[in-house]
Amino acid sequence: MSRIVTALHDGPEGAKGQVRDLRVRWALEEAGLTYQTRTFGFGEPRKGSDLADQPFGQVPAYAEGELRIFESGAILLHIAGQSEALLPRDPAQAARATSWLFAALNSVEPVTWQMVIMTKYVWGDRPWAADARAAALDFAQGRLRSVANWLGDRPWLEDRFTVGDLAMVSVLRSLPADYLAPHPELQAYVARGLARPAFQRALTAHLADFRHPEAA
Amino acid sequence: MSRIVTALHDGPEGAKGQVRDLRVRWALEEAGLTYQTRTFGFGEPRKGSDLADQPFGQVPAYAEGELRIFESGAILLHIAGQSEALLPRDPAQAARATSWLFAALNSVEPVTWQMVIMTKYVWGDRPWAADARAAALDFAQGRLRSVANWLGDRPWLEDRFTVGDLAMVSVLRSLPADYLAPHPELQAYVARGLARPAFQRALTAHLADFRHPEAA
């Protein structure tokens, strides 16, 4: 079965290591599934079937046989459904893993990474951007504290690594240091996730696809 | 099979019709599945199994037999898996429906509703909040335009109503009027979703659980 993931072959420095094809590559590596990439330039307009496959004109989109999936969360869940390495077979455990996947994307990412984007790129040059950022950071701490309290000194969110951890670590790893500074549990958790060989392989492949001269 | 959804029995006026148990109730109504509710007070602290069932101390949480699911997106997906009314049986169609569910929660909601929350409740009393809101609204229009362009004059995001529409309409319906004003396609789409008898039953039940004297 051929699997194709769309990614970027150029872009600003800030895009490297951040664009969400990385999450999909990580899941495929954890699951031991091979894939190919198809790359776009940063900001390259999409039309035709490319726009149908990703209506926001972003990456990643995913093709597998007749399936066309967009949104990294949906792709992660699809891949997880093919591998017990990401999703336990026990239905109750699978439900928890899926709950954490959505928690990462809909309860944590919007109040953290989304706010980083807004304060950095949307409000970046306004005189009040620093104030907005400080208030957003303060607000985000409530959600981050809930995750830290839940995690405590356990290695993963539930009894074992799942697609929920993959999503949560992916969200947390992109945050500036001051977001995680009050939460040593979360810092250790992120480090644990990023040390996984599957993540390292995914990151190497993600960076290798940036063919732009500035790419590492 | 008993199904239990947690909800609120009091809260500020702004919570009524907005708390996310409504999305879960809507899905259950579309699927023709019965459920019971267990309610909390607004801001009531959680501990023990309640905190385990919803680690952010929020509603909704969902119990069905041995399953415990949190995050409205995860609950919607679980319910959808039980009903062709929400998720087509064809795998390619199901993949598209799931993609739109994640798009609503991770591509549209963070740049729209999340920003409403931030500018209204987090930055509400700062002198620059109006500027922040205007910039956030402007930024959000890109994402909303992608959805509007995709939708065009079709009734639903794909060939038929799915859980993806349920999630997208749920996100869009909560936005202030100026978010949707430039997009008549989206206004008509939201109206179409809210006119569904299943949504109306869900809303009635959601509001009836507010026992607070101010409740309608």
Coordinates of N, CA and C in Angstrom, one line a residue, chain A residues 20 23 51-58 66-75 77 91-93 95-96 98-111 114-115 117-119 122-123 126 128 131-137 139 142-144 146-147 150 158 168, chain B residues 20 23 51-58 66-75 77 91-93 95-96 98-111 114-115 117-119 122-123 126 128 131-137 139 142-144 146-147 150 158 168:
Chain A
R20 N 3.4 20.6 10.2 CA 2.8 19.4 10.8 C 2.9 18.1 10.0
R23 N 4.4 15.6 12.4 CA 3.6 14.7 13.3 C 3.2 13.4 12.6
L51 N -6.2 21.2 -4.0 CA -7.1 22.0 -3.1 C -8.2 21.1 -2.5
A52 N -8.7 20.2 -3.3 CA -9.7 19.3 -2.8 C -9.2 18.4 -1.7
D53 N -7.9 18.0 -1.9 CA -7.3 17.1 -0.9 C -6.9 17.9 0.4
Q54 N -6.8 19.2 0.3 CA -6.5 20.0 1.5 C -7.1 21.4 1.3
P55 N -8.4 21.5 1.7 CA -9.1 22.8 1.3 C -8.6 24.0 1.9
F56 N -7.7 23.9 2.9 CA -7.0 25.2 3.5 C -5.7 25.5 2.8
G57 N -5.3 24.7 1.8 CA -4.1 24.9 1.0 C -2.9 24.7 1.9
Q58 N -2.9 23.8 2.8 CA -1.8 23.6 3.7 C -1.2 22.2 3.6
E66 N -7.5 4.6 -2.0 CA -8.6 5.5 -2.3 C -8.8 6.6 -1.3
L67 N -8.2 6.5 -0.1 CA -8.4 7.5 1.0 C -7.6 8.8 0.7
R68 N -8.3 9.9 1.0 CA -7.7 11.2 1.0 C -8.0 11.8 2.4
I69 N -7.0 12.1 3.2 CA -7.3 12.6 4.5 C -6.5 13.9 4.7
F70 N -7.2 14.9 5.3 CA -6.4 16.2 5.6 C -6.6 16.4 7.1
E71 N -5.9 17.4 7.6 CA -5.8 17.7 9.1 C -4.9 16.6 9.7
S72 N -3.8 17.1 10.3 CA -2.9 16.2 10.9 C -3.5 15.3 12.0
G73 N -4.5 15.8 12.7 CA -5.2 15.0 13.7 C -5.9 13.8 13.1
A74 N -6.6 14.1 12.0 CA -7.3 13.0 11.4 C -6.4 12.0 10.8
I75 N -5.3 12.4 10.2 CA -4.3 11.5 9.7 C -3.6 10.7 10.8
L77 N -5.0 9.8 13.6 CA -5.9 8.9 14.1 C -6.1 7.7 13.1
P91 N -10.7 -1.5 23.9 CA -11.6 -0.3 23.6 C -11.5 0.8 24.6
A92 N -11.5 0.5 25.9 CA -11.4 1.5 26.9 C -10.1 2.3 26.9
Q93 N -9.0 1.5 26.6 CA -7.7 2.2 26.5 C -7.6 3.0 25.2
A95 N -10.1 4.5 23.8 CA -10.9 5.7 24.0 C -10.1 6.8 24.8
R96 N -9.3 6.4 25.8 CA -8.5 7.3 26.5 C -7.5 7.9 25.6
T98 N -7.5 8.3 22.4 CA -8.2 9.2 21.4 C -8.6 10.5 22.2
S99 N -9.1 10.4 23.4 CA -9.4 11.6 24.2 C -8.2 12.5 24.3
W100 N -7.0 11.9 24.6 CA -5.8 12.8 24.7 C -5.4 13.4 23.4
L101 N -5.6 12.7 22.3 CA -5.3 13.3 21.0 C -6.1 14.5 20.8
F102 N -7.4 14.4 21.1 CA -8.3 15.6 20.9 C -7.9 16.7 22.0
A103 N -7.6 16.3 23.2 CA -7.2 17.3 24.2 C -6.0 18.1 23.7
A104 N -5.0 17.4 23.1 CA -3.8 18.1 22.6 C -4.2 19.2 21.6
L105 N -5.1 18.8 20.7 CA -5.4 19.6 19.5 C -6.5 20.7 19.8
N106 N -7.4 20.4 20.7 CA -8.5 21.3 20.9 C -8.5 22.0 22.3
S107 N -7.8 21.4 23.3 CA -7.8 22.1 24.6 C -6.5 22.7 24.9
V108 N -5.4 22.2 24.4 CA -4.0 22.7 24.7 C -3.5 23.6 23.6
E109 N -3.5 23.0 22.4 CA -2.9 23.8 21.3 C -3.5 25.2 21.1
P110 N -4.9 25.3 21.1 CA -5.5 26.6 20.9 C -5.0 27.7 21.9
V111 N -4.8 27.3 23.1 CA -4.5 28.3 24.1 C -3.0 28.5 24.3
Q114 N -1.3 28.4 19.3 CA -2.1 29.4 18.5 C -1.8 30.8 19.0
M115 N -1.7 30.9 20.3 CA -1.4 32.3 20.9 C 0.0 32.7 20.6
I117 N 1.5 32.0 17.8 CA 1.3 32.5 16.4 C 0.7 33.9 16.3
M118 N -0.3 34.1 17.1 CA -1.0 35.4 17.0 C -0.1 36.5 17.5
T119 N 0.5 36.3 18.7 CA 1.3 37.4 19.2 C 2.6 37.6 18.4
V122 N 0.8 37.8 14.0 CA -0.3 38.7 13.7 C -0.2 40.0 14.4
W123 N 0.2 40.0 15.7 CA 0.2 41.2 16.4 C 1.7 41.7 16.6
R126 N 2.7 45.4 16.8 CA 1.8 46.4 17.5 C 2.5 46.7 18.9
W128 N 1.3 46.9 21.7 CA 0.8 46.2 22.9 C 1.0 44.7 22.8
D131 N 2.2 42.9 25.9 CA 1.1 42.8 26.9 C 0.2 41.6 26.6
A132 N -0.2 41.6 25.3 CA -1.1 40.5 24.9 C -0.5 39.1 25.1
R133 N 0.8 39.1 24.8 CA 1.5 37.8 24.9 C 1.6 37.4 26.4
A134 N 1.9 38.3 27.3 CA 2.0 38.0 28.7 C 0.6 37.5 29.3
A135 N -0.4 38.2 28.8 CA -1.8 37.7 29.3 C -2.1 36.4 28.7
A136 N -1.8 36.1 27.5 CA -2.0 34.8 26.9 C -1.2 33.7 27.6
L137 N 0.0 34.0 27.9 CA 0.9 33.1 28.6 C 0.3 32.7 29.9
F139 N -2.9 32.9 30.9 CA -4.1 32.2 30.6 C -3.8 30.7 30.3
G142 N -3.2 27.7 33.1 CA -4.2 26.8 33.7 C -4.3 25.5 33.0
R143 N -4.3 25.5 31.7 CA -4.5 24.3 30.9 C -3.2 23.4 31.0
L144 N -2.0 24.1 31.0 CA -0.8 23.3 31.1 C -0.7 22.7 32.5
S146 N -3.1 21.6 34.3 CA -4.0 20.4 34.3 C -3.3 19.2 33.7
V147 N -2.6 19.4 32.6 CA -1.8 18.3 32.0 C -0.7 17.9 32.9
W150 N -2.0 16.0 35.9 CA -2.5 14.7 35.5 C -1.3 13.7 35.3
E158 N -1.1 7.9 29.8 CA -1.8 6.7 30.3 C -0.7 5.6 30.6
M168 N 0.3 15.3 22.1 CA 0.6 16.2 23.2 C 2.0 16.7 23.2
Chain B
R20 N -20.1 22.7 25.7 CA -20.0 21.7 24.6 C -20.7 20.4 24.8
R23 N -22.9 19.9 21.8 CA -22.4 19.2 20.6 C -22.7 17.7 20.8
L51 N -12.3 13.8 38.1 CA -11.1 14.4 37.5 C -10.4 13.5 36.6
A52 N -10.4 12.2 36.9 CA -9.9 11.2 36.0 C -10.7 11.1 34.7
D53 N -12.0 11.3 34.9 CA -12.8 11.2 33.7 C -12.7 12.4 32.8
Q54 N -12.3 13.6 33.4 CA -12.1 14.8 32.6 C -11.0 15.6 33.3
P55 N -9.8 15.3 32.9 CA -8.6 15.9 33.6 C -8.5 17.4 33.6
F56 N -9.3 18.1 32.7 CA -9.3 19.6 32.7 C -10.4 20.1 33.6
G57 N -11.2 19.2 34.2 CA -12.3 19.7 35.1 C -13.4 20.4 34.4
Q58 N -13.6 20.0 33.1 CA -14.6 20.6 32.3 C -15.8 19.6 32.0
E66 N -18.0 0.4 29.9 CA -16.6 0.6 30.5 C -15.9 1.8 29.9
L67 N -16.4 2.4 28.8 CA -15.7 3.5 28.2 C -15.9 4.8 28.9
R68 N -14.8 5.5 29.0 CA -14.8 6.9 29.6 C -14.1 7.7 28.6
I69 N -14.8 8.7 28.0 CA -14.2 9.5 27.0 C -14.4 11.0 27.4
F70 N -13.3 11.8 27.2 CA -13.4 13.2 27.4 C -13.0 13.9 26.1
E71 N -13.2 15.2 26.0 CA -13.1 16.1 24.8 C -14.3 15.8 23.9
S72 N -15.0 16.9 23.6 CA -16.2 16.8 22.8 C -15.9 16.1 21.4
G73 N -14.7 16.5 20.9 CA -14.3 15.9 19.6 C -14.2 14.4 19.6
A74 N -13.6 13.9 20.7 CA -13.4 12.4 20.8 C -14.8 11.7 21.0
I75 N -15.6 12.4 21.8 CA -17.0 11.9 22.0 C -17.8 11.8 20.7
L77 N -16.7 11.7 17.7 CA -16.2 10.6 16.8 C -16.7 9.2 17.3
P91 N -15.3 3.8 3.4 CA -14.1 4.3 4.1 C -13.6 5.7 3.6
A92 N -13.7 5.9 2.3 CA -13.2 7.2 1.7 C -14.1 8.3 2.2
Q93 N -15.4 8.1 2.2 CA -16.3 9.1 2.7 C -16.1 9.4 4.2
A95 N -13.4 9.0 5.9 CA -12.2 9.7 6.0 C -12.3 11.2 5.8
R96 N -13.1 11.6 4.8 CA -13.4 13.0 4.6 C -14.2 13.6 5.8
T98 N -14.2 12.7 8.8 CA -13.3 12.8 10.0 C -12.4 14.0 9.8
S99 N -11.9 14.1 8.6 CA -11.0 15.3 8.3 C -11.7 16.6 8.6
W100 N -13.0 16.7 8.2 CA -13.7 18.0 8.5 C -14.0 18.1 10.0
L101 N -14.2 17.1 10.7 CA -14.3 17.2 12.2 C -13.1 17.8 12.8
F102 N -11.9 17.3 12.4 CA -10.7 17.9 12.9 C -10.4 19.3 12.4
A103 N -10.8 19.5 11.2 CA -10.7 20.9 10.6 C -11.5 21.9 11.5
A104 N -12.7 21.5 11.8 CA -13.5 22.4 12.7 C -12.8 22.7 14.0
L105 N -12.2 21.7 14.6 CA -11.7 21.8 15.9 C -10.3 22.3 16.0
N106 N -9.5 22.1 15.0 CA -8.1 22.4 15.0 C -7.6 23.5 14.0
S107 N -8.4 23.7 13.0 CA -8.1 24.7 12.0 C -9.0 26.0 12.1
V108 N -10.2 25.8 12.4 CA -11.2 26.9 12.5 C -11.4 27.4 13.9
E109 N -11.7 26.5 14.8 CA -12.1 27.0 16.2 C -10.9 27.8 16.8
P110 N -9.7 27.3 16.7 CA -8.6 28.1 17.4 C -8.5 29.5 16.9
V111 N -8.7 29.8 15.6 CA -8.5 31.1 15.1 C -9.8 32.0 15.2
Q114 N -11.7 30.7 19.9 CA -10.6 30.9 20.8 C -10.3 32.3 21.0
M115 N -10.2 33.0 19.8 CA -9.9 34.4 19.9 C -11.0 35.3 20.5
I117 N -12.9 34.3 22.9 CA -12.7 34.0 24.3 C -11.5 34.9 24.9
M118 N -10.4 34.9 24.1 CA -9.3 35.7 24.6 C -9.6 37.2 24.6
T119 N -10.2 37.7 23.6 CA -10.4 39.2 23.5 C -11.5 39.6 24.5
V122 N -10.2 37.4 28.5 CA -8.8 37.5 29.0 C -8.2 38.9 28.9
W123 N -8.5 39.5 27.7 CA -8.0 40.9 27.5 C -9.1 41.9 27.6
R126 N -8.4 45.5 28.9 CA -7.2 46.2 28.6 C -7.5 47.2 27.5
W128 N -6.1 48.0 24.9 CA -5.8 47.6 23.5 C -6.6 46.4 23.0
D131 N -8.2 46.6 19.6 CA -7.2 46.5 18.5 C -6.9 45.0 18.3
A132 N -6.7 44.3 19.4 CA -6.3 42.9 19.3 C -7.5 42.1 18.7
R133 N -8.7 42.5 19.1 CA -9.8 41.8 18.5 C -9.9 42.0 17.0
A134 N -9.7 43.3 16.6 CA -9.8 43.6 15.1 C -8.8 42.8 14.3
A135 N -7.6 42.7 14.8 CA -6.5 42.0 14.1 C -6.8 40.5 14.1
A136 N -7.4 40.0 15.2 CA -7.7 38.6 15.2 C -8.9 38.2 14.3
L137 N -9.8 39.1 14.2 CA -10.9 39.0 13.3 C -10.4 39.0 11.8
F139 N -7.4 38.2 10.8 CA -6.6 36.9 10.6 C -7.6 35.7 10.3
G142 N -9.2 34.5 6.7 CA -8.5 33.6 5.8 C -9.0 32.2 5.9
R143 N -9.1 31.7 7.1 CA -9.6 30.4 7.4 C -11.1 30.2 7.0
L144 N -11.9 31.3 7.4 CA -13.3 31.2 7.1 C -13.5 31.2 5.6
S146 N -11.6 30.0 3.3 CA -11.3 28.7 2.8 C -12.5 27.8 2.9
V147 N -13.2 27.8 4.1 CA -14.4 27.0 4.3 C -15.5 27.4 3.4
W150 N -14.8 26.5 -0.2 CA -15.0 25.0 -0.4 C -16.5 24.7 -0.5
E158 N -19.6 17.8 2.4 CA -19.4 16.8 1.4 C -20.8 16.4 0.8
M168 N -18.4 21.6 12.4 CA -18.2 22.9 11.8 C -19.3 23.8 12.2

